[in-house]
Coordinates of C-alpha atoms and ligand atoms in Angstrom, one line a residue:
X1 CA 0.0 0.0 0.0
X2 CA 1.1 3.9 -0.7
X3 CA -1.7 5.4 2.0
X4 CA -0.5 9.0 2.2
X5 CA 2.8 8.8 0.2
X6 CA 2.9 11.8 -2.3
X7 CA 3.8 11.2 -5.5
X8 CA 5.0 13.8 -8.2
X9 CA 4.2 12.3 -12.0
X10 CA 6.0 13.8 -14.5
X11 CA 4.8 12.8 -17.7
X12 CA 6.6 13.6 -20.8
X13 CA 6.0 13.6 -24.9
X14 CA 5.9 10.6 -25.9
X15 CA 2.6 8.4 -27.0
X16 CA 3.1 6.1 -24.1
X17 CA 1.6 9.1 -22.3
X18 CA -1.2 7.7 -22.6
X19 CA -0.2 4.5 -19.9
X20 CA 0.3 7.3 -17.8
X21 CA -3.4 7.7 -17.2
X22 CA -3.8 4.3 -16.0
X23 CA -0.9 4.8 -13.5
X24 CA -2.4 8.0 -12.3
X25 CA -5.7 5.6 -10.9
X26 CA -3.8 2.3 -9.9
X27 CA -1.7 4.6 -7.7
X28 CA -4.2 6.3 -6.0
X29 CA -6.3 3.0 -5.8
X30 CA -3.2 2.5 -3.0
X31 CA -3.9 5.2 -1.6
X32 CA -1.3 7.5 -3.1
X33 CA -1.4 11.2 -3.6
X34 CA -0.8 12.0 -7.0
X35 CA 0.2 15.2 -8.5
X36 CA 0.9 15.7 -11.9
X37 CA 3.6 17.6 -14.1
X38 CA 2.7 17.9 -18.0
X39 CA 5.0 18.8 -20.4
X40 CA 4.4 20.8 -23.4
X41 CA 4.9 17.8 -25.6
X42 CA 2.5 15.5 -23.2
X43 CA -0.6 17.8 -23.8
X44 CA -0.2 16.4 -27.5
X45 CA -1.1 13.2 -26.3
X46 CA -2.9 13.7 -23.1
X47 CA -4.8 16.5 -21.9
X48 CA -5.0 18.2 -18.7
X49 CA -8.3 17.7 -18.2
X50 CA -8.4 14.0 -18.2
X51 CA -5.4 13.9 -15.7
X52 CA -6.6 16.0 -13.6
X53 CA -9.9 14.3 -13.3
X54 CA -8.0 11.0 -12.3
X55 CA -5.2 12.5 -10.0
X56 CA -7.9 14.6 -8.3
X57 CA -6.0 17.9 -8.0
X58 CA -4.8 20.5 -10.1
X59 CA -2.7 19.7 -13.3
X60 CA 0.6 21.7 -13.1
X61 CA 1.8 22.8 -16.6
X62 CA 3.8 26.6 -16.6
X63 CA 7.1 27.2 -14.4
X64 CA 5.8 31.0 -15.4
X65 CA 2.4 30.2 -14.6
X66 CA 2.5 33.0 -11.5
X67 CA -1.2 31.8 -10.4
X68 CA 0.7 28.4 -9.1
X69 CA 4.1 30.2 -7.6
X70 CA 1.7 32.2 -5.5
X71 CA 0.4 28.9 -4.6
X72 CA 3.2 26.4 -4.5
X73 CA 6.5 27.7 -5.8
X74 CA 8.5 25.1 -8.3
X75 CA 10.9 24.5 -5.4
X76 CA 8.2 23.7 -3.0
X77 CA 6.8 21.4 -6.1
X78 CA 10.1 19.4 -6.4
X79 CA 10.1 18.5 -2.8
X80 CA 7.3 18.2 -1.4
X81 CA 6.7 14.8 -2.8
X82 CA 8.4 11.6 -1.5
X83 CA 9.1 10.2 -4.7
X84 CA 9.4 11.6 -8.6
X85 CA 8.4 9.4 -10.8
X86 CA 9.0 10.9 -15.0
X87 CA 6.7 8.5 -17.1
X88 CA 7.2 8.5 -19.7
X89 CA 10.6 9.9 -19.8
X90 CA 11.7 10.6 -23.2
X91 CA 14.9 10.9 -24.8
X92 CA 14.6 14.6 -24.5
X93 CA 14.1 15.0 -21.0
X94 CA 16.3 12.3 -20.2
X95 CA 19.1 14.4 -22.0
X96 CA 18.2 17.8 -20.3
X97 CA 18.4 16.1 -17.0
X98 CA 22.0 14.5 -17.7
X99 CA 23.5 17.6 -18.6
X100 CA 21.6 19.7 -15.9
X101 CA 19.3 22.0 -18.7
X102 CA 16.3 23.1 -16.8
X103 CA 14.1 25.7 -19.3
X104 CA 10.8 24.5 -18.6
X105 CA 8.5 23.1 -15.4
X106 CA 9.4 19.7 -15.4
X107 CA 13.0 20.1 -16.3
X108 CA 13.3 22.6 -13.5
X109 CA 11.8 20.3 -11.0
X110 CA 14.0 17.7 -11.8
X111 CA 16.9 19.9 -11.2
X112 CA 15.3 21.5 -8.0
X113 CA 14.7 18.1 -6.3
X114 CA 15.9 16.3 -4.0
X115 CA 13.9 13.8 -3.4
X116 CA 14.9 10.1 -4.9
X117 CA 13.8 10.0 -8.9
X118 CA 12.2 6.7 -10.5
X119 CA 12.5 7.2 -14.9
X120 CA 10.2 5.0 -17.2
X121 CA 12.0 5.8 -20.3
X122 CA 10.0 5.3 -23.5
X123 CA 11.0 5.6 -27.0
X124 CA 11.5 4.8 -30.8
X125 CA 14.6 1.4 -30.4
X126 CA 16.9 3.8 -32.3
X127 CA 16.6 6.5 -29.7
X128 CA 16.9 4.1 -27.2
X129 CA 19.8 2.2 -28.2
X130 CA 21.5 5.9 -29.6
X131 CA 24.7 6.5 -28.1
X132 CA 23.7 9.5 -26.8
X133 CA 20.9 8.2 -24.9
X134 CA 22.8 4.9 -23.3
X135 CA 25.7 7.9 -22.5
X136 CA 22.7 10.0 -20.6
X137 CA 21.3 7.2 -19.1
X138 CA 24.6 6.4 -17.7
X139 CA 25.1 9.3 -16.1
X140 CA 21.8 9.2 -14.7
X141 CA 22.2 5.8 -13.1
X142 CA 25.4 7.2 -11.7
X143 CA 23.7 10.3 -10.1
X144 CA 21.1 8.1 -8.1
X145 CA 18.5 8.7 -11.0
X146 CA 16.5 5.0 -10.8
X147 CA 15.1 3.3 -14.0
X148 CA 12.6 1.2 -14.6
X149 CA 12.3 -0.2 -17.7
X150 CA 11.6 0.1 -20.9
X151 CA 11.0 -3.2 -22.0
X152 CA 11.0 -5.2 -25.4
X153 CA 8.4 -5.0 -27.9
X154 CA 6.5 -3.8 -30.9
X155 CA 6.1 -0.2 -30.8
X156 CA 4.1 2.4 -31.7
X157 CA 6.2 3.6 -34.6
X158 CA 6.1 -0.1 -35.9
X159 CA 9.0 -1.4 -34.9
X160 CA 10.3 -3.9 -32.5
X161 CA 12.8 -3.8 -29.6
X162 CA 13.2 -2.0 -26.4
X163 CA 12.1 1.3 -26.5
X164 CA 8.0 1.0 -24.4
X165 CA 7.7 1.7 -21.7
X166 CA 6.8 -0.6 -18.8
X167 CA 3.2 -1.4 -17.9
X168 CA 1.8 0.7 -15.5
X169 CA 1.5 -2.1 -13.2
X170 CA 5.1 -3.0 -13.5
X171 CA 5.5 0.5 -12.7
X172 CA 3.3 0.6 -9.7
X173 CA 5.1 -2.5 -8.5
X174 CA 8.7 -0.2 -8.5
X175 CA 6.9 2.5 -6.7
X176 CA 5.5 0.1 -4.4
X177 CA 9.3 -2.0 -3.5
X178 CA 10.9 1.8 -3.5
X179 CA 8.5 2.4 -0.7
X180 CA 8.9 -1.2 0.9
X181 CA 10.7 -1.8 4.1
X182 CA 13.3 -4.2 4.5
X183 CA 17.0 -4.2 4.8
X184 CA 17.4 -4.2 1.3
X185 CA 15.9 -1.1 0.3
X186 CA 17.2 1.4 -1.7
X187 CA 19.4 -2.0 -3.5
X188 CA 19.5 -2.6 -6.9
X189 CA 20.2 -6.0 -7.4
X190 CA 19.9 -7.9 -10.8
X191 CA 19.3 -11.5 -11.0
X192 CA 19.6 -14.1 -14.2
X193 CA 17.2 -16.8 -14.4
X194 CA 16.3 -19.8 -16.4
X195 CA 17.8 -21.5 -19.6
X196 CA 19.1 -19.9 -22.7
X197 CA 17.8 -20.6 -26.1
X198 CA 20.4 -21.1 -28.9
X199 CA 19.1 -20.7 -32.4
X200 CA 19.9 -23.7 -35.2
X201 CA 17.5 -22.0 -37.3
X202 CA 14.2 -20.3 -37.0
X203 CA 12.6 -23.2 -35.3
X204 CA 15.0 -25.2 -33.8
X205 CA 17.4 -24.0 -30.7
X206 CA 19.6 -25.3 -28.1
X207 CA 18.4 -25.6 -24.5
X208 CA 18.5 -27.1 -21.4
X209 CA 16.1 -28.6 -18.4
X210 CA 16.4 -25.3 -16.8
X211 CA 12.9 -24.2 -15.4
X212 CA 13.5 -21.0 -13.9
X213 CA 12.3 -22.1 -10.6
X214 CA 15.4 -20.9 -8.1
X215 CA 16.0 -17.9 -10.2
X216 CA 12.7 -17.0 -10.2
X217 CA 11.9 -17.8 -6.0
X218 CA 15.7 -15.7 -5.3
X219 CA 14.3 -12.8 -7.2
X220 CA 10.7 -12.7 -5.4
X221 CA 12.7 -13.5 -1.8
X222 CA 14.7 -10.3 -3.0
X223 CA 12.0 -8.0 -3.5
X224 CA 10.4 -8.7 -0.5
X225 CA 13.2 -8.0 1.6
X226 CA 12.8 -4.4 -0.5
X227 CA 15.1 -4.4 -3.2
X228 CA 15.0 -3.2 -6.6
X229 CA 15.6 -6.1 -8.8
X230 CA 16.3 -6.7 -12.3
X231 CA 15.6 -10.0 -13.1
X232 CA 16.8 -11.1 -16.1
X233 CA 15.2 -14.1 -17.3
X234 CA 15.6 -16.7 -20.3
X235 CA 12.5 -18.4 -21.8
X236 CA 11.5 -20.4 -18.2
X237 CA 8.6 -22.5 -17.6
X238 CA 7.6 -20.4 -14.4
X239 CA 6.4 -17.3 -14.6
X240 CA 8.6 -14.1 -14.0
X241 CA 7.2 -12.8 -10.1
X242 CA 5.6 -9.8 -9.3
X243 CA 7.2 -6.6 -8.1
X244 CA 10.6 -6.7 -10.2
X245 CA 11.8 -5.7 -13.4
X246 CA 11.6 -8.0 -15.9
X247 CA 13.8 -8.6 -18.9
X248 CA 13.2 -11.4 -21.1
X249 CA 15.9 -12.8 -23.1
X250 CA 16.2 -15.7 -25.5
X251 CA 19.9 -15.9 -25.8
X252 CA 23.1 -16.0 -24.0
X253 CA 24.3 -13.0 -26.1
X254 CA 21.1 -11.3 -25.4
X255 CA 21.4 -12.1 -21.6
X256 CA 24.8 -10.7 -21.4
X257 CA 23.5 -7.5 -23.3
X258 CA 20.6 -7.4 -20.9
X259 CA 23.1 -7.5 -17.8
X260 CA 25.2 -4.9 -19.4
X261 CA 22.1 -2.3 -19.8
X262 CA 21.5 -3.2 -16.1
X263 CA 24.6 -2.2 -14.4
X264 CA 25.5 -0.6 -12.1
X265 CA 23.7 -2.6 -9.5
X266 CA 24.8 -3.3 -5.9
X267 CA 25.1 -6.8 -6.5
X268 CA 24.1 -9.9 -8.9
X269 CA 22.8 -13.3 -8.5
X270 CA 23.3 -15.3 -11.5
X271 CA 21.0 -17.9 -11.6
X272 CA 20.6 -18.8 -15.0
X273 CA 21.5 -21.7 -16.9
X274 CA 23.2 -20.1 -19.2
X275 CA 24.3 -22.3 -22.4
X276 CA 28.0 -22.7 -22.5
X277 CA 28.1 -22.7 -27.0
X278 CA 25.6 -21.4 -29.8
X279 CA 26.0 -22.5 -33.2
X280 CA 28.2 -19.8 -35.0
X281 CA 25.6 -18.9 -38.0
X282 CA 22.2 -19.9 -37.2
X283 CA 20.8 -20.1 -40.7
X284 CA 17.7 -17.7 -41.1
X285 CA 16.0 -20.5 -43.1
X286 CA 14.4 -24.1 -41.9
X287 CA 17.4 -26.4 -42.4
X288 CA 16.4 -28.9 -44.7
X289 CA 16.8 -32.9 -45.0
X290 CA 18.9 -33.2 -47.8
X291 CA 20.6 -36.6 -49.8
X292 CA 23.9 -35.1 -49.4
X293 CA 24.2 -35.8 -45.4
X294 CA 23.7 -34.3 -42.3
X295 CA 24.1 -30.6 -41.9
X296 CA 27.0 -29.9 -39.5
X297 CA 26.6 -27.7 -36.5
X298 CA 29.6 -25.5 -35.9
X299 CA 29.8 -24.0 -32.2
X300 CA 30.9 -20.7 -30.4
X301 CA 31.5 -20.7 -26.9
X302 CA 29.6 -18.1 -25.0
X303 CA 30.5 -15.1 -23.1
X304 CA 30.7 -16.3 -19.4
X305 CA 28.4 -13.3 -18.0
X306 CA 28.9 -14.1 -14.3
X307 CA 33.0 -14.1 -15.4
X308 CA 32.8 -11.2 -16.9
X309 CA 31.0 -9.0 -14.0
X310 CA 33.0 -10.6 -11.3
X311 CA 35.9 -9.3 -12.9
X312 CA 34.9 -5.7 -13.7
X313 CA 37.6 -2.9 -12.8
X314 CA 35.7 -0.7 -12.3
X315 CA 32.1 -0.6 -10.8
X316 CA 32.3 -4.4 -10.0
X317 CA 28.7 -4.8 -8.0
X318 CA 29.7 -4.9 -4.3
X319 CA 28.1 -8.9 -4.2
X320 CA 28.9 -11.3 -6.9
X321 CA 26.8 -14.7 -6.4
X322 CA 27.0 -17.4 -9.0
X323 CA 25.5 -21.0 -8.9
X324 CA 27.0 -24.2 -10.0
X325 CA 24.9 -27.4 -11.0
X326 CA 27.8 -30.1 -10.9
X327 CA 26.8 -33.8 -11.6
X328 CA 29.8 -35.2 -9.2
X329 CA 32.5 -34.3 -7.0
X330 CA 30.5 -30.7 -6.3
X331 CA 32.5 -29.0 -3.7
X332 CA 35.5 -29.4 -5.5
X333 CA 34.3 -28.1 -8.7
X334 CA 32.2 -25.3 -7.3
X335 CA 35.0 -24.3 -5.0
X336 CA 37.7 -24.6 -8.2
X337 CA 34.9 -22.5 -10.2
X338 CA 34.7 -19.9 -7.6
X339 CA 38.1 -18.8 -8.2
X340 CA 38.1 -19.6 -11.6
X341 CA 35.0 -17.1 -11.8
X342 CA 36.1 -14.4 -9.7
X343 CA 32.5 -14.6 -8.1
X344 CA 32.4 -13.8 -4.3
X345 CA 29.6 -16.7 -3.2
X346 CA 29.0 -20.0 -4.9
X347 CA 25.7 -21.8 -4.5
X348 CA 26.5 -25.1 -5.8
X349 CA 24.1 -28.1 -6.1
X350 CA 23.9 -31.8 -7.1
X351 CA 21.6 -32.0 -10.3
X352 CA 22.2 -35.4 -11.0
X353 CA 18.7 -36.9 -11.9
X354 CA 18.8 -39.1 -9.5
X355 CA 18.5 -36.0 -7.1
X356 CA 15.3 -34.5 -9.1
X357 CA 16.3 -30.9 -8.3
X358 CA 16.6 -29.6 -12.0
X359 CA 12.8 -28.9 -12.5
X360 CA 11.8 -29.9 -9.1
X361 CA 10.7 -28.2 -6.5
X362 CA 13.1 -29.1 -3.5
X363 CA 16.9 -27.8 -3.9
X364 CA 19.9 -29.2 -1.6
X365 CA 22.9 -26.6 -2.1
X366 CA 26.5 -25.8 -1.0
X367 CA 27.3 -22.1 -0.3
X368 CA 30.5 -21.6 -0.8
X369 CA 32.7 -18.4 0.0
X370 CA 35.6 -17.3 1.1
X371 CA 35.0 -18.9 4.7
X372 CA 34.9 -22.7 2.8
X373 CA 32.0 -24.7 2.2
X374 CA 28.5 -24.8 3.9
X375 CA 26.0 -27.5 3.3
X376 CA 22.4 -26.3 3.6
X377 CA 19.8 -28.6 4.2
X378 CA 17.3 -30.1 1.6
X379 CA 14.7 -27.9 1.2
X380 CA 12.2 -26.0 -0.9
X381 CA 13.4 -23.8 -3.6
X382 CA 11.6 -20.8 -2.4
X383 CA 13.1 -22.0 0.8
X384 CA 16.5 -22.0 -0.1
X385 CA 15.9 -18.3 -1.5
X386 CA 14.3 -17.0 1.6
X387 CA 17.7 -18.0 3.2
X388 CA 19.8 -16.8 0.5
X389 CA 18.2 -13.8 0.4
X390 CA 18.6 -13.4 3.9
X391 CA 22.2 -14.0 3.8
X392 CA 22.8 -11.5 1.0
X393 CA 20.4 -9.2 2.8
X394 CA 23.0 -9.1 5.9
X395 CA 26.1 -9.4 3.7
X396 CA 25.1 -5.9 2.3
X397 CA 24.1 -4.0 4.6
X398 CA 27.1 -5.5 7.1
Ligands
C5P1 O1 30.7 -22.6 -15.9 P1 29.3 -22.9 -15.4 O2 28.2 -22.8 -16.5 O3 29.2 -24.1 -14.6 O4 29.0 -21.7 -14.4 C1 27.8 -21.6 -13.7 C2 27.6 -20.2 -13.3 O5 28.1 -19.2 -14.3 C3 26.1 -19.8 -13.1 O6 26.1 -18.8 -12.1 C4 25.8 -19.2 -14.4 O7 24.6 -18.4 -14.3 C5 27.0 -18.5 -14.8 N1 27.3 -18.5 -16.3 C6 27.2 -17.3 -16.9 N2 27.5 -17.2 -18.3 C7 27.9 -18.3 -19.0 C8 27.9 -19.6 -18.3 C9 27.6 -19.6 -17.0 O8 26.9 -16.3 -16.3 N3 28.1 -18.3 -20.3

């Protein structure tokens, strides 16, 4: 619940704008207050009537409009809310905010603030993935700006990729953890979940038996103890939970992308099952039986995502956690793959079939850290992520 949080909603020029709308009511369903910023551009796509029939109050619009500094001056505005939340933020806005322009209302209150800032970015893929934009948002993230979002998907402009914004649910959810207590708030934390999918050719692919299970329970135990989590997730058989970010992947390359556009976070759990080769070119075309033999698969290894973060130089997350599924002789080889990683914590496990745990519900694991190796009871997954969770939880803030 939000009862008597105030929220200032920012919404920019963009046709997700529209999204904005819904937000507006699910927040105050909560019981937040909601006041509302348009920007020049946003009254093409919204108007201020319709938002301010769903936030309730007044519509603010003018940093000259002299009616509302005799009321509430802009400063006042910027921080007398307990959270800022820009949806949609565009690329403009984003870019005015990274290099500190502020010539209109909502520019002005973003540099006037100083309470904590939550962005929903939303834009053409282009814009998105411009270098100018992944240079603002950079910046951004390293000023304590918070993102949320965008996700994958057709757009409004016809294409396809990241570039929409996230659902106003999804955003309601990142409202809702920034607010939640627990000794993991204020945390960003990104986790990588399930198996990867490895093209052959447009209907064939690689896997594994991964289902997503642990990933998916050690993201959920996260968020509850408050923390903002990315969970980056390959094509699983359980759904993603609620009150994260999600980022679906098919790939390995896609999941190390993903992870890339995440950082910085305070610290990772990689989860997934990631697929140690893909087949170098996938053809684009339904490979064919064919008289003259067999076709012959060439493979690529991987990046090794969890290798590559542990061993960042520079803004290496604070806690790197891997997991290791080892068929025999697992404390060895996890403790051997520790090093070999770079990763601070291990969680290794037995996933032999005789043991059921890939795609099962129970998980028996091995932490193992710089202090040796720690054998954990059999237990459920969600169990096993409560307690890992916890761990991390007092690890942090220690
Ligand atoms: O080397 P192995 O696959 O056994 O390592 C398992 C750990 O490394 C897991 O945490 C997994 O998520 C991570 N990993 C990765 N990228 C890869 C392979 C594994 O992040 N390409």
């Amino acid at each position: 619940m939000l009862a008597s949080k105030r929220i200032l909603l920012i919404i920019g020029g963009g046709i997700a704008a529209y999204k904005s709308l819904d937000l507006i009511r699910r927040l105050r369903e909560r019981g937040a207050e909601v006041t509302v910023v348009l920007t020049k551009a946003a009254e093409e796509f919204v108007t201020p009537l319709s938002v301010s029939a769903l936030a309730g109050t007044k519509v603010y619009r003018d940093l000259f409009d002299l009616t509302d500094e005799a009321e509430m001056g802009h400063i006042q505005l910027s921080r007398s809310a307990d959270l800022v939340v820009v949806a949609p933020a565009t690329a403009d806005l984003m870019g005015k905010m990274a290099s500190g322009l502020a010539n209109d209302l909502a520019s002005t209150l973003l540099m006037a603030t100083d309470t904590p800032v939550l962005l929903a970015p939303a834009m053409n893929v282009r814009m998105w993935q411009h270098p100018a934009t992944q240079r603002n948002r950079a910046t951004l993230a390293a000023d304590g700006i918070a993102f949320f979002g965008p996700n994958d998907g057709d757009m409004a402009c016809g294409e396809y990729g990241p570039g929409r914004m996230s659902e106003p649910l999804e955003i309601l959810a990142a409202v809702e953890a920034h607010f939640a207590e627990g000794p993991l708030r204020g945390k960003r934390i990104l986790v990588t979940s399930g198996p990867t999918h490895e093209p052959i050719d447009p209907v064939r692919y690689i896997a594994n038996r991964s289902s997503g299970a642990q990933g998916t329970a050690v993201a959920r135990a996260l968020a509850e103890l408050g923390a903002h989590v990315i969970f980056v997730t390959g094509p699983a058989d359980v759904p993603p939970p609620a009150g994260v970010e999600v980022v679906p992947v098919q790939s390995a390359r896609e999941m190390a992308d993903a992870v890339q556009a995440a950082l910085p976070v305070d610290g990772g759990v990689f989860a997934a099952a990631v697929a140690d080769w893909r087949v170098v070119s996938a053809s684009d075309r339904k490979l064919k039986k064919s008289k003259d033999g067999l076709p012959v698969l060439e493979l690529a290894e991987n990046p090794d995502i969890l290798k590559t973060v542990s061993r960042m130089e520079q803004g290496r997350p604070g806690l790197v956690v891997g997991f290791a599924a080892e068929t025999n002789d697992v404390i060895e080889n996890a403790t051997a793959k520790r090093l070999r990683k770079g990763c601070d914590w291990i969680v290794a496990n037995d996933v032999s079939p005789a043991t059921g745990i890939m795609g099962g519900a129970e998980n028996a694991v091995i932490l193992i850290s710089d202090a040796g190796a720690e054998e954990w009871p059999r237990m459920s997954k969600s169990d096993v992520a409560a307690q890992l969770a916890d761990r991390i939880a007092a690890k942090m803030s220690g």
